[in-house]
PDB file of C-alpha atoms in Angstrom:
ATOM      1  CA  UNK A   1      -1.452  -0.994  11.292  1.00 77.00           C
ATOM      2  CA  UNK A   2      -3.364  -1.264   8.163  1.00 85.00           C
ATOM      3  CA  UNK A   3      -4.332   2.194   6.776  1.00 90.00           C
ATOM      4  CA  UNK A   4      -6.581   2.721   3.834  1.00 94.00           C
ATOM      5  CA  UNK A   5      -6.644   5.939   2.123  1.00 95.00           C
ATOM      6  CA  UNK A   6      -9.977   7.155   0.485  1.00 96.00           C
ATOM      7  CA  UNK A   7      -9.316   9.774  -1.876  1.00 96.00           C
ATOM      8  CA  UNK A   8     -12.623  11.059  -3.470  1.00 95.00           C
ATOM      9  CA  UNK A   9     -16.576  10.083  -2.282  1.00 94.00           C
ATOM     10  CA  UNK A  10     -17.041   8.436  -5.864  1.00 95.00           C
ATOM     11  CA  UNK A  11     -18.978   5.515  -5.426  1.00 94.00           C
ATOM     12  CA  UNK A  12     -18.607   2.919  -8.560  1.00 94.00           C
ATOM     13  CA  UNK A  13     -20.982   0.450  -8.625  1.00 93.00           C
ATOM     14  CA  UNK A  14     -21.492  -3.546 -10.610  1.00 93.00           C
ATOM     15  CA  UNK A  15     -24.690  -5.077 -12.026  1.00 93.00           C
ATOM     16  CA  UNK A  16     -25.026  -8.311 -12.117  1.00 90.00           C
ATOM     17  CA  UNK A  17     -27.784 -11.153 -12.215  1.00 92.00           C
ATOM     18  CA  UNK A  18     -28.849 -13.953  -9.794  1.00 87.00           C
ATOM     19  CA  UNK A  19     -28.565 -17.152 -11.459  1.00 91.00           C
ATOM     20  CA  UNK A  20     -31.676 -18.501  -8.961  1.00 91.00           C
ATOM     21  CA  UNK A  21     -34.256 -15.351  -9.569  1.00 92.00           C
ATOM     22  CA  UNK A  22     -33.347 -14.022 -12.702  1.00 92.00           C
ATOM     23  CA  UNK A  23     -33.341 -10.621 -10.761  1.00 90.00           C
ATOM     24  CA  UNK A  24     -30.494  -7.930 -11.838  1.00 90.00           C
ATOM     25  CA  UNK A  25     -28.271  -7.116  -8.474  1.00 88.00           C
ATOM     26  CA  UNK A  26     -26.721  -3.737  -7.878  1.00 91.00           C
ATOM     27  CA  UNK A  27     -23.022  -4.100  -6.075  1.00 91.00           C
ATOM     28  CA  UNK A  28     -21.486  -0.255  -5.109  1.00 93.00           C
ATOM     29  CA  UNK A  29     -18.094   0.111  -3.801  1.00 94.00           C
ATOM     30  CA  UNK A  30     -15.701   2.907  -3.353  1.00 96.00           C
ATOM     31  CA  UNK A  31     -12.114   2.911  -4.346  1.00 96.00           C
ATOM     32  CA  UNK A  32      -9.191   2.761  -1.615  1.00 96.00           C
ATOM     33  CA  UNK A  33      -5.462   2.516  -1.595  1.00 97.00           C
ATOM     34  CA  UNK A  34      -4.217  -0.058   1.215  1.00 94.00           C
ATOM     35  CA  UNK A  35      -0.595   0.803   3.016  1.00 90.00           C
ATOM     36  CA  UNK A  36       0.753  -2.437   3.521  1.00 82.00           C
ATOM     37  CA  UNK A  37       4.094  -1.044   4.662  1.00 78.00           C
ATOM     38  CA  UNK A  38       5.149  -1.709   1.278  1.00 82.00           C
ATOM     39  CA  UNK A  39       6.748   0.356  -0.519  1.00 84.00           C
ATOM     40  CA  UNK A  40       3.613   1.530  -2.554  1.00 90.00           C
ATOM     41  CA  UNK A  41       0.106   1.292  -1.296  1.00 92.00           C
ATOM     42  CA  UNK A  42      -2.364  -1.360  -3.218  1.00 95.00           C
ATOM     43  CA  UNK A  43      -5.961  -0.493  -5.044  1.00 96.00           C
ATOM     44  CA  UNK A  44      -8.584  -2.273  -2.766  1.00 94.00           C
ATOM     45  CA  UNK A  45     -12.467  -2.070  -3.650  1.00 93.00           C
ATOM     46  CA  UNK A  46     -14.287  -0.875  -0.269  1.00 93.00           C
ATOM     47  CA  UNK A  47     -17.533  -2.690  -0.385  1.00 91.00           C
ATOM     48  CA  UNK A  48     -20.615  -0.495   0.188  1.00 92.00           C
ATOM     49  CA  UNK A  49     -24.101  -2.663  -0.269  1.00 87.00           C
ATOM     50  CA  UNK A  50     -26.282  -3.927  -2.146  1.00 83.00           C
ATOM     51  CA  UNK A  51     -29.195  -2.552  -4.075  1.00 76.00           C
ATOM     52  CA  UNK A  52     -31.158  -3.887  -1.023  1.00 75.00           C
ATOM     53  CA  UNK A  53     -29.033  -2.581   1.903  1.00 81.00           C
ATOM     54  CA  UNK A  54     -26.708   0.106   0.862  1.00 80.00           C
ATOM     55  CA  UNK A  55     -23.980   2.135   3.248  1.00 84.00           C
ATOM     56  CA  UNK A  56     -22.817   5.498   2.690  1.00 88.00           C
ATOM     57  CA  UNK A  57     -19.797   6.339   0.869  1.00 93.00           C
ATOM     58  CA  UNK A  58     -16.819   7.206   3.005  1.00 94.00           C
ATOM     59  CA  UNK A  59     -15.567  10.807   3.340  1.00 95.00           C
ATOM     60  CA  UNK A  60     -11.859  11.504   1.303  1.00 95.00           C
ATOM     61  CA  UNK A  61      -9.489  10.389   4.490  1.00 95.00           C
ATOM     62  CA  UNK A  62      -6.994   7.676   6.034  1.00 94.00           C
ATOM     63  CA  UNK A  63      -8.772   4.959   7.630  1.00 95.00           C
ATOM     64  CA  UNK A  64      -7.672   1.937   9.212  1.00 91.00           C
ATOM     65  CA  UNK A  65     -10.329  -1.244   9.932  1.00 90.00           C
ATOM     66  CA  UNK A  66     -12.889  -1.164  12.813  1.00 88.00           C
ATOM     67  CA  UNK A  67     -12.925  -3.859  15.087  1.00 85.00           C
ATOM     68  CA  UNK A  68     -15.894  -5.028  13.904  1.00 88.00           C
ATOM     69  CA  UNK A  69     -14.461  -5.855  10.440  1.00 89.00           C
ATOM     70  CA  UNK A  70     -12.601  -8.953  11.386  1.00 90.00           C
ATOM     71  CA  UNK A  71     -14.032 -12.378  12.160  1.00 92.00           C
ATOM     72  CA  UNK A  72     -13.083 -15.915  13.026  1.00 92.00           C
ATOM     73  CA  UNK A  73     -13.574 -18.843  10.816  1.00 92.00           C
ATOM     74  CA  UNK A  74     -14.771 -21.871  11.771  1.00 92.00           C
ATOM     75  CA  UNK A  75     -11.215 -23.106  11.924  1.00 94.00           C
ATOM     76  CA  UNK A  76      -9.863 -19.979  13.965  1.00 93.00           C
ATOM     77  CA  UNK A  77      -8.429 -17.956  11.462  1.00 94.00           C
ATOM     78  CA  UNK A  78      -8.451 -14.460  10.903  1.00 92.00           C
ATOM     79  CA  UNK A  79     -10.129 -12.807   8.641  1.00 91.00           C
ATOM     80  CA  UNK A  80     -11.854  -9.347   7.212  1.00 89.00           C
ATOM     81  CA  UNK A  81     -15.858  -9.755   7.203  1.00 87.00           C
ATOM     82  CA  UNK A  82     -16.473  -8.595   3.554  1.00 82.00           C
ATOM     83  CA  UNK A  83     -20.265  -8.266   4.844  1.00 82.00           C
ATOM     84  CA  UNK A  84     -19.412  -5.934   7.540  1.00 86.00           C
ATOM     85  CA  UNK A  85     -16.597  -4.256   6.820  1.00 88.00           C
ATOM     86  CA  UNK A  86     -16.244  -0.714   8.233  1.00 90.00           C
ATOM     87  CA  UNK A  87     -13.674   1.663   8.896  1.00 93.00           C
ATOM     88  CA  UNK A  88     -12.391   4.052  11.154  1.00 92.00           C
ATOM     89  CA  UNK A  89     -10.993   7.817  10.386  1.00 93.00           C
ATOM     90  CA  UNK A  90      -7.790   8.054  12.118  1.00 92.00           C
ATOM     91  CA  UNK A  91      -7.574  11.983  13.126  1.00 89.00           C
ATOM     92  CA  UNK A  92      -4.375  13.845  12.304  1.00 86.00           C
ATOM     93  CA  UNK A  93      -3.235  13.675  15.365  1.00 88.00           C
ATOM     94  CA  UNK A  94      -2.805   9.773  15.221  1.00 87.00           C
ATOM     95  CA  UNK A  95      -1.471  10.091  12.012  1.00 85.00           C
ATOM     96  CA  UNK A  96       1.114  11.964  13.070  1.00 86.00           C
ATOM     97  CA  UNK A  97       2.387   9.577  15.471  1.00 87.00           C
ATOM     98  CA  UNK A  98       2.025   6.984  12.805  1.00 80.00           C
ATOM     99  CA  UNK A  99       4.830   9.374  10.529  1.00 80.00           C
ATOM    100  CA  UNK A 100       6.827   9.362  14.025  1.00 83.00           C
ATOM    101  CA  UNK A 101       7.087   5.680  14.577  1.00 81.00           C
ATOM    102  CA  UNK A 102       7.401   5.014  11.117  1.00 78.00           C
ATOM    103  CA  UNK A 103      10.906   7.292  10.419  1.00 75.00           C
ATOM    104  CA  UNK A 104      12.257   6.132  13.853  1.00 78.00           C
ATOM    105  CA  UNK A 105      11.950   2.364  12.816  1.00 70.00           C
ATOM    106  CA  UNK A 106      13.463   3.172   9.049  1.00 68.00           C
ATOM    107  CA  UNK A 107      16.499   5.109  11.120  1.00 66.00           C
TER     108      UNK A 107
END
């Protein structure tokens, strides 16, 4: 299971400028840390909007993906939908089990 931990509701954001429109383009994202199973977890930038069509930030938690974040390519594969990626709070209860399952497969 992927889990992603948010750690504060600061939401960072990018500017940049469309090369069609000469407009200036607002990006805001919120910073993660992915478990992998590795042995440390990875940075990962949570996308949040646009200046057009913005989310709100996600409350400090462990999250894993929602179904709705993964897609199919047009060849089959797999992937995470950058445009409508959201995630889930896993409760401490689930958690938990997670810590469970994880020491019994290290034993």
């Amino acid at each position: 299971m992927v889990k992603i931990e948010i750690k504060n509701e600061t939401v960072q954001e990018k500017e940049f400028v469309s090369k069609k429109t000469g407009e200036v383009y607002k990006t805001y994202f919120q910073v993660g840390w992915m478990d992998k199973g590795d042995e440390y977890p990875v940075k990962v930038s949570i996308p949040l909007g646009t200046s057009r069509e913005r989310r709100g930030a996600y409350k400090a938690g462990v999250y894993t993906l929602g179904s709705q974040s993964l897609k199919l390519t047009q060849y089959g594969d797999l992937e995470i939908d950058r445009y409508n990626l959201q995630l889930t709070l896993l409760s401490p209860v689930v958690l938990e089990a997670i810590k469970r399952a994880d020491s019994v497969r290290a034993a």
